[in-house]
Coordinates of C-alpha atoms and ligand atoms in Angstrom, one line a residue:
M3 CA -49.4 223.1 -6.5
V4 CA -52.8 224.3 -5.3
D5 CA -55.4 221.6 -5.1
K6 CA -58.2 223.0 -7.2
G7 CA -61.7 223.1 -5.9
I8 CA -60.5 222.2 -2.4
I9 CA -60.5 224.4 0.6
A10 CA -56.9 224.9 0.3
F11 CA -53.7 225.6 2.1
N12 CA -52.2 227.7 4.8
I13 CA -50.0 230.5 3.6
F14 CA -49.5 232.1 6.9
K15 CA -50.3 230.6 10.3
D16 CA -54.1 231.3 10.4
Y17 CA -54.8 232.5 6.8
K18 CA -56.2 229.9 4.4
M19 CA -57.0 230.4 0.8
L20 CA -60.1 229.2 -1.1
I21 CA -59.4 228.0 -4.7
D22 CA -62.2 227.2 -7.2
G23 CA -62.3 224.6 -9.8
H24 CA -60.5 226.9 -12.3
G25 CA -57.6 227.8 -10.0
R26 CA -59.0 231.2 -9.0
K27 CA -58.6 232.5 -5.5
V28 CA -62.0 233.2 -3.9
N29 CA -61.9 235.6 -0.9
Y30 CA -65.1 237.6 -1.3
L31 CA -68.6 236.7 0.1
R32 CA -71.6 238.8 -0.7
I33 CA -74.6 238.1 1.6
S34 CA -78.1 239.2 0.6
V35 CA -79.9 239.5 4.0
T36 CA -83.4 240.1 2.4
E37 CA -84.9 240.1 -1.0
R38 CA -87.4 242.8 0.1
C39 CA -86.9 246.3 -1.0
N40 CA -88.6 249.6 -0.2
F41 CA -87.9 250.9 -3.8
R42 CA -89.2 249.5 -7.1
C43 CA -86.4 250.5 -9.4
Q44 CA -87.5 250.1 -13.0
Y45 CA -84.3 248.3 -13.9
C46 CA -84.5 245.8 -11.0
M47 CA -88.0 245.0 -9.9
P48 CA -91.5 244.6 -11.3
E49 CA -93.8 247.3 -10.1
K50 CA -96.5 244.9 -8.7
P51 CA -98.0 242.6 -7.8
F52 CA -95.3 241.2 -5.8
S53 CA -95.0 238.1 -3.6
W54 CA -92.1 237.9 -1.2
V55 CA -90.5 234.8 0.2
P56 CA -92.2 234.2 3.5
K57 CA -90.1 235.6 6.5
E58 CA -90.0 232.1 8.1
N59 CA -88.0 230.9 5.1
L60 CA -85.2 233.4 5.8
L61 CA -82.1 232.2 7.7
T62 CA -81.6 233.9 11.0
F63 CA -78.5 236.0 11.5
E64 CA -77.2 233.3 13.8
D65 CA -77.5 230.7 11.0
L66 CA -76.0 233.1 8.4
F67 CA -73.2 233.8 10.9
L68 CA -72.3 230.1 11.2
F69 CA -71.6 230.0 7.5
V70 CA -69.8 233.3 7.6
K71 CA -67.4 231.8 10.3
V72 CA -66.8 228.8 8.1
G73 CA -66.1 231.1 5.1
I74 CA -63.7 233.3 7.2
D75 CA -61.9 230.3 8.6
E76 CA -61.3 229.0 5.1
G77 CA -60.1 232.2 3.5
I78 CA -62.9 234.8 3.0
N79 CA -61.5 238.2 4.0
K80 CA -64.0 240.5 2.2
I81 CA -67.7 240.5 3.0
R82 CA -70.5 242.7 1.6
I83 CA -74.0 242.8 3.0
T84 CA -76.6 243.5 0.4
G85 CA -80.2 242.8 -0.6
G86 CA -83.0 243.7 -1.5
E87 CA -82.6 246.5 0.8
P88 CA -80.5 245.3 3.7
L89 CA -81.5 248.1 6.0
L90 CA -85.0 246.7 6.0
R91 CA -83.8 243.8 8.1
A92 CA -84.0 244.6 11.8
D93 CA -80.9 244.5 13.9
L94 CA -78.5 244.5 10.9
D95 CA -76.0 246.3 13.1
K96 CA -75.9 243.3 15.4
F97 CA -75.1 241.0 12.5
I98 CA -72.3 243.3 11.4
K99 CA -71.0 243.3 14.9
M100 CA -71.0 239.5 15.1
I101 CA -68.9 239.4 11.9
S102 CA -66.6 242.2 12.9
D103 CA -66.0 240.8 16.4
Y104 CA -65.1 237.4 14.8
R105 CA -62.5 239.0 12.6
S106 CA -61.9 242.7 12.9
D107 CA -59.5 243.0 9.9
L108 CA -62.1 242.0 7.4
D109 CA -63.1 244.3 4.6
L110 CA -66.7 244.6 5.7
A111 CA -69.0 246.6 3.5
L112 CA -72.7 247.3 2.8
T113 CA -74.7 248.2 -0.3
T114 CA -77.9 250.2 0.3
N115 CA -80.2 252.5 -1.4
G116 CA -79.6 254.9 1.5
Y117 CA -83.3 255.7 2.2
L118 CA -83.2 254.4 5.8
L119 CA -79.5 255.2 6.4
K120 CA -79.5 258.5 8.3
P121 CA -80.6 257.2 11.7
L122 CA -78.6 254.0 11.3
A123 CA -75.2 255.1 9.9
K124 CA -73.5 255.6 13.2
K125 CA -74.8 252.4 14.7
L126 CA -73.4 250.5 11.6
K127 CA -70.1 252.2 11.8
D128 CA -69.8 251.5 15.5
A129 CA -70.7 247.9 14.8
G130 CA -67.6 247.5 12.6
L131 CA -68.8 248.5 9.1
K132 CA -66.0 250.0 7.1
R133 CA -67.4 250.9 3.7
I134 CA -70.7 251.6 2.2
N135 CA -72.0 251.7 -1.4
I136 CA -75.0 253.8 -1.9
S137 CA -77.1 253.7 -5.1
L138 CA -77.7 257.1 -6.5
D139 CA -79.0 257.4 -10.1
T140 CA -79.9 261.0 -10.1
L141 CA -79.8 264.3 -8.3
K142 CA -83.3 265.3 -9.4
P143 CA -86.2 264.4 -7.1
E144 CA -88.6 263.8 -10.0
I145 CA -86.2 261.5 -11.8
A146 CA -85.5 259.6 -8.6
K147 CA -89.3 259.2 -8.2
K148 CA -89.6 258.0 -11.8
I149 CA -86.8 255.4 -11.4
S150 CA -87.7 254.0 -7.9
Q151 CA -91.5 254.6 -8.0
K152 CA -91.2 256.6 -4.8
D153 CA -90.3 260.1 -3.6
V154 CA -86.9 259.2 -2.2
L155 CA -84.2 261.6 -3.1
A156 CA -84.1 263.8 0.0
K157 CA -83.8 260.9 2.4
V158 CA -81.1 259.2 0.2
L159 CA -79.0 262.4 0.2
A160 CA -79.5 262.8 3.9
G161 CA -78.2 259.2 4.3
I162 CA -75.2 259.9 2.2
E163 CA -74.4 263.0 4.3
E164 CA -74.7 261.0 7.5
A165 CA -72.5 258.2 6.3
L166 CA -69.8 260.7 5.4
K167 CA -70.2 262.4 8.8
V168 CA -69.8 259.3 10.8
G169 CA -66.6 258.4 8.8
L170 CA -67.7 255.6 6.6
K171 CA -66.0 255.4 3.2
V172 CA -68.7 256.0 0.6
K173 CA -69.0 254.9 -3.0
L174 CA -71.9 255.7 -5.2
N175 CA -73.4 253.3 -7.7
T176 CA -75.2 254.7 -10.7
V177 CA -77.1 252.9 -13.5
P178 CA -77.1 255.2 -16.5
L179 CA -80.3 254.9 -18.5
K180 CA -81.1 256.5 -21.9
G181 CA -83.7 259.2 -21.8
I182 CA -83.9 259.0 -18.0
N183 CA -80.6 260.0 -16.2
D184 CA -78.2 260.2 -19.1
G185 CA -78.1 264.0 -18.8
E186 CA -76.6 263.7 -15.3
I187 CA -73.5 261.7 -15.8
L188 CA -71.3 264.7 -15.2
D189 CA -73.4 266.1 -12.4
L190 CA -73.1 262.9 -10.5
L191 CA -69.4 262.7 -11.1
E192 CA -68.9 266.2 -9.8
F193 CA -71.2 265.6 -6.8
A194 CA -69.2 262.5 -5.9
K195 CA -65.9 264.3 -6.4
S196 CA -66.9 267.3 -4.4
K197 CA -67.6 265.1 -1.4
N198 CA -64.5 262.9 -1.8
M199 CA -66.6 259.8 -2.7
A200 CA -65.9 257.3 -5.4
I201 CA -68.5 256.7 -8.2
R202 CA -69.1 253.6 -10.3
Y203 CA -71.4 253.7 -13.3
I204 CA -72.9 250.2 -13.7
E205 CA -74.1 249.3 -17.2
Y206 CA -77.7 248.3 -17.1
M207 CA -78.0 244.5 -17.1
E208 CA -81.0 243.1 -18.9
N209 CA -83.2 240.9 -16.7
K210 CA -86.7 239.6 -16.8
F211 CA -87.9 241.6 -13.9
A212 CA -87.0 245.0 -15.3
K213 CA -89.4 247.3 -17.1
D214 CA -89.5 246.6 -20.9
K215 CA -87.7 248.9 -23.3
L216 CA -85.1 250.2 -20.8
Q217 CA -81.9 251.0 -22.4
G218 CA -78.6 251.5 -20.6
L219 CA -75.6 253.6 -21.6
N220 CA -72.6 251.5 -22.4
E221 CA -69.1 252.1 -21.1
Q222 CA -68.0 254.0 -24.2
E223 CA -71.1 256.2 -24.1
V224 CA -70.4 257.1 -20.4
Q225 CA -66.8 257.8 -21.3
D226 CA -67.8 260.0 -24.3
I227 CA -70.0 262.2 -22.0
I228 CA -67.3 262.6 -19.4
S229 CA -64.6 263.3 -22.0
K230 CA -66.6 266.4 -23.2
K231 CA -65.5 268.1 -20.0
Y232 CA -62.5 266.2 -18.6
N233 CA -59.4 264.6 -19.8
F234 CA -58.8 261.2 -18.2
K235 CA -56.7 258.1 -18.7
A236 CA -57.6 254.5 -18.3
I237 CA -56.2 252.7 -15.3
G238 CA -57.7 249.3 -15.9
R239 CA -59.2 246.9 -13.3
I240 CA -57.7 246.6 -9.8
E241 CA -57.7 243.4 -7.7
S242 CA -60.5 241.4 -9.2
S243 CA -62.9 244.4 -9.1
P244 CA -65.2 244.3 -12.2
A245 CA -64.9 248.1 -12.6
H246 CA -62.7 249.7 -15.2
L247 CA -61.1 252.7 -13.6
F248 CA -60.3 256.0 -15.1
E249 CA -58.3 258.9 -13.7
L250 CA -58.9 262.6 -14.2
E251 CA -56.0 265.0 -14.5
D252 CA -56.4 265.9 -10.8
G253 CA -56.1 262.3 -9.8
Y254 CA -59.8 261.7 -9.0
R255 CA -60.8 258.2 -10.2
F256 CA -64.2 257.0 -11.4
G257 CA -65.2 253.5 -12.5
I258 CA -67.4 251.9 -15.1
I259 CA -68.7 248.3 -14.7
D260 CA -69.4 246.7 -18.0
P261 CA -70.9 243.3 -17.3
H262 CA -71.4 242.7 -21.0
K263 CA -67.6 242.7 -21.4
H264 CA -67.2 239.8 -19.0
D265 CA -63.5 240.3 -18.7
F266 CA -63.7 240.0 -14.9
C267 CA -64.6 236.2 -15.1
E268 CA -60.9 235.3 -15.3
D269 CA -60.1 236.5 -11.9
C270 CA -63.6 236.4 -10.3
N271 CA -63.1 236.1 -6.6
R272 CA -66.7 236.1 -5.3
I273 CA -69.5 233.9 -4.2
R274 CA -73.0 234.9 -3.1
L275 CA -75.3 233.8 -0.3
T276 CA -79.0 234.6 -0.4
A277 CA -81.2 235.2 2.6
E278 CA -82.8 231.8 2.2
G279 CA -79.4 230.1 2.3
M280 CA -78.6 229.5 -1.4
L281 CA -74.9 229.6 -2.1
I282 CA -74.4 230.9 -5.6
P283 CA -71.1 230.6 -7.5
C284 CA -71.9 233.0 -10.3
L285 CA -74.5 235.8 -10.7
Y286 CA -75.4 234.6 -14.2
F287 CA -75.8 230.9 -13.6
D288 CA -78.8 229.3 -12.1
E289 CA -76.9 226.6 -10.3
A290 CA -76.7 227.0 -6.5
M291 CA -76.6 224.9 -3.4
S292 CA -78.3 225.3 -0.1
I293 CA -76.5 225.7 3.2
K294 CA -79.8 225.9 5.1
E295 CA -79.8 222.3 6.5
A296 CA -76.2 222.4 7.4
V297 CA -76.3 225.7 9.4
Q298 CA -79.7 224.9 11.0
N299 CA -78.1 221.7 12.3
G300 CA -75.1 223.6 13.4
D301 CA -73.1 221.2 11.2
I302 CA -69.8 223.1 10.4
E303 CA -68.4 220.2 8.4
A304 CA -71.5 220.0 6.2
A305 CA -71.5 223.8 5.7
A306 CA -67.8 223.6 4.7
N307 CA -68.6 220.8 2.3
V308 CA -71.3 222.8 0.5
L309 CA -68.7 225.6 0.2
K310 CA -66.2 223.1 -1.3
V311 CA -68.7 221.8 -3.9
V312 CA -69.9 225.2 -4.9
L313 CA -66.3 226.4 -5.4
K314 CA -65.5 223.3 -7.4
N315 CA -68.5 224.0 -9.7
K316 CA -68.0 227.7 -10.0
P317 CA -68.3 228.3 -13.8
E318 CA -65.3 229.6 -15.7
K319 CA -67.4 232.2 -17.5
N320 CA -70.8 233.8 -16.9
K321 CA -73.4 232.8 -19.5
W322 CA -73.4 236.2 -21.1
S323 CA -70.0 235.4 -22.5
N324 CA -71.2 232.4 -24.6
D325 CA -72.1 234.3 -27.8
G326 CA -71.4 237.9 -27.0
E327 CA -75.1 238.7 -27.1
N328 CA -76.9 240.2 -24.1
E329 CA -78.8 237.4 -22.5
T330 CA -81.5 238.1 -20.0
S331 CA -80.7 237.1 -16.4
E332 CA -83.2 234.7 -14.9
R333 CA -82.2 235.5 -11.4
A334 CA -83.4 238.6 -9.8
F335 CA -80.7 241.1 -8.7
Y336 CA -82.9 242.0 -5.7
E337 CA -82.6 238.4 -4.6
T338 CA -78.8 238.1 -5.0
G339 CA -77.9 241.7 -4.3
G340 CA -76.4 242.2 -7.8
Ligands
SAM1 N1 -81.0 247.9 -2.3 C1 -79.6 248.1 -2.4 C2 -79.2 249.2 -3.4 O1 -80.1 249.8 -3.9 O2 -78.0 249.4 -3.5 C3 -78.8 246.8 -2.6 C4 -79.3 245.9 -3.7 S1 -79.3 246.5 -5.4 C5 -79.8 245.0 -6.2 C6 -77.5 246.5 -5.6 C7 -77.0 247.2 -6.9 O3 -77.5 246.6 -8.0 C8 -77.6 248.6 -6.9 O4 -76.5 249.5 -7.1 C9 -78.4 248.7 -8.2 O5 -78.3 249.9 -8.9 C10 -77.8 247.5 -9.0 N2 -78.7 247.0 -10.0 C11 -79.9 246.4 -9.8 N3 -80.5 246.0 -10.9 C12 -79.6 246.3 -11.9 C13 -79.6 246.2 -13.3 N4 -80.6 245.6 -13.9 N5 -78.5 246.6 -14.0 C14 -77.4 247.2 -13.3 N6 -77.4 247.3 -12.0 C15 -78.4 246.9 -11.3

């Protein structure tokens, strides 16, 4: 019997397992290394004015790493670095190397908008990064500018090319928006497919920082568009991933993430850490606990204790699932990394 909410038991010699208060295995830590971003995507951030958390409030990579070690020792085997825009943080490759050197068999991934990626891709790969998710909402420069409030597309595409060239596994993230990029669902699918990349369409999640009146395409609407050209079958979700997968006749798979469906709560395996050291059990809940004092004191036991309490309190369902209506998230995706 697994002791719920407790950093639990050894299955093999040096592999532990983390179990939350609802008996779910938690093995995935997402770390937002900065809330700052060089884009102002309409669906994520207000245009301006904008006040960032002062840099001195951010945990150093050494502090974050202390918690990462605790997490890995207790059963985390999948880590994603995100943001804000994680490539804005200097020496990110060194942080990745610290993690990779500690445990080389981790599933170590990064989510980025790709703008700064071209000169960094090889360094990141050499440091131990295995996979990279790159946000790409459009293949049209003027639409990219409209969404992100900046002329970004050429650099993002160059970043994607470089990531592929250095041998990183690349997945594209696309947020389909009505009247903005909904005419490009197929083009983006074909672009990803032609370069052997995966693509996930993420349903727009309402949040109080996004521009008013944005409307996302839902899962069915994305499927309807793709079905005009391709036959595909549903595969379902795989291994706690929130994405519903679909397979074209030639075997290529694409995914759609529908956070409004909230069917992924039952096997949710993730926790999130912000750059300020808040450990968040669920993207759609405000409750969180700080690891800051523990890691700044080098207190491994205290850090492990915060992890234990956060796991015990991880909610069974996200708050969107209460009444089936879309609630607006109070927490910024650029703070948690989405
Ligand atoms: N800056 C990086 C990037 O652009 O990928 C990492 C952070 S960003 C918050 C992570 C992902 O969240 C991106 O793929 C972005 O498209 C997605 N995202 C942000 N706001 C969203 C929203 N309101 N609805 C759906 N996805 C969103």
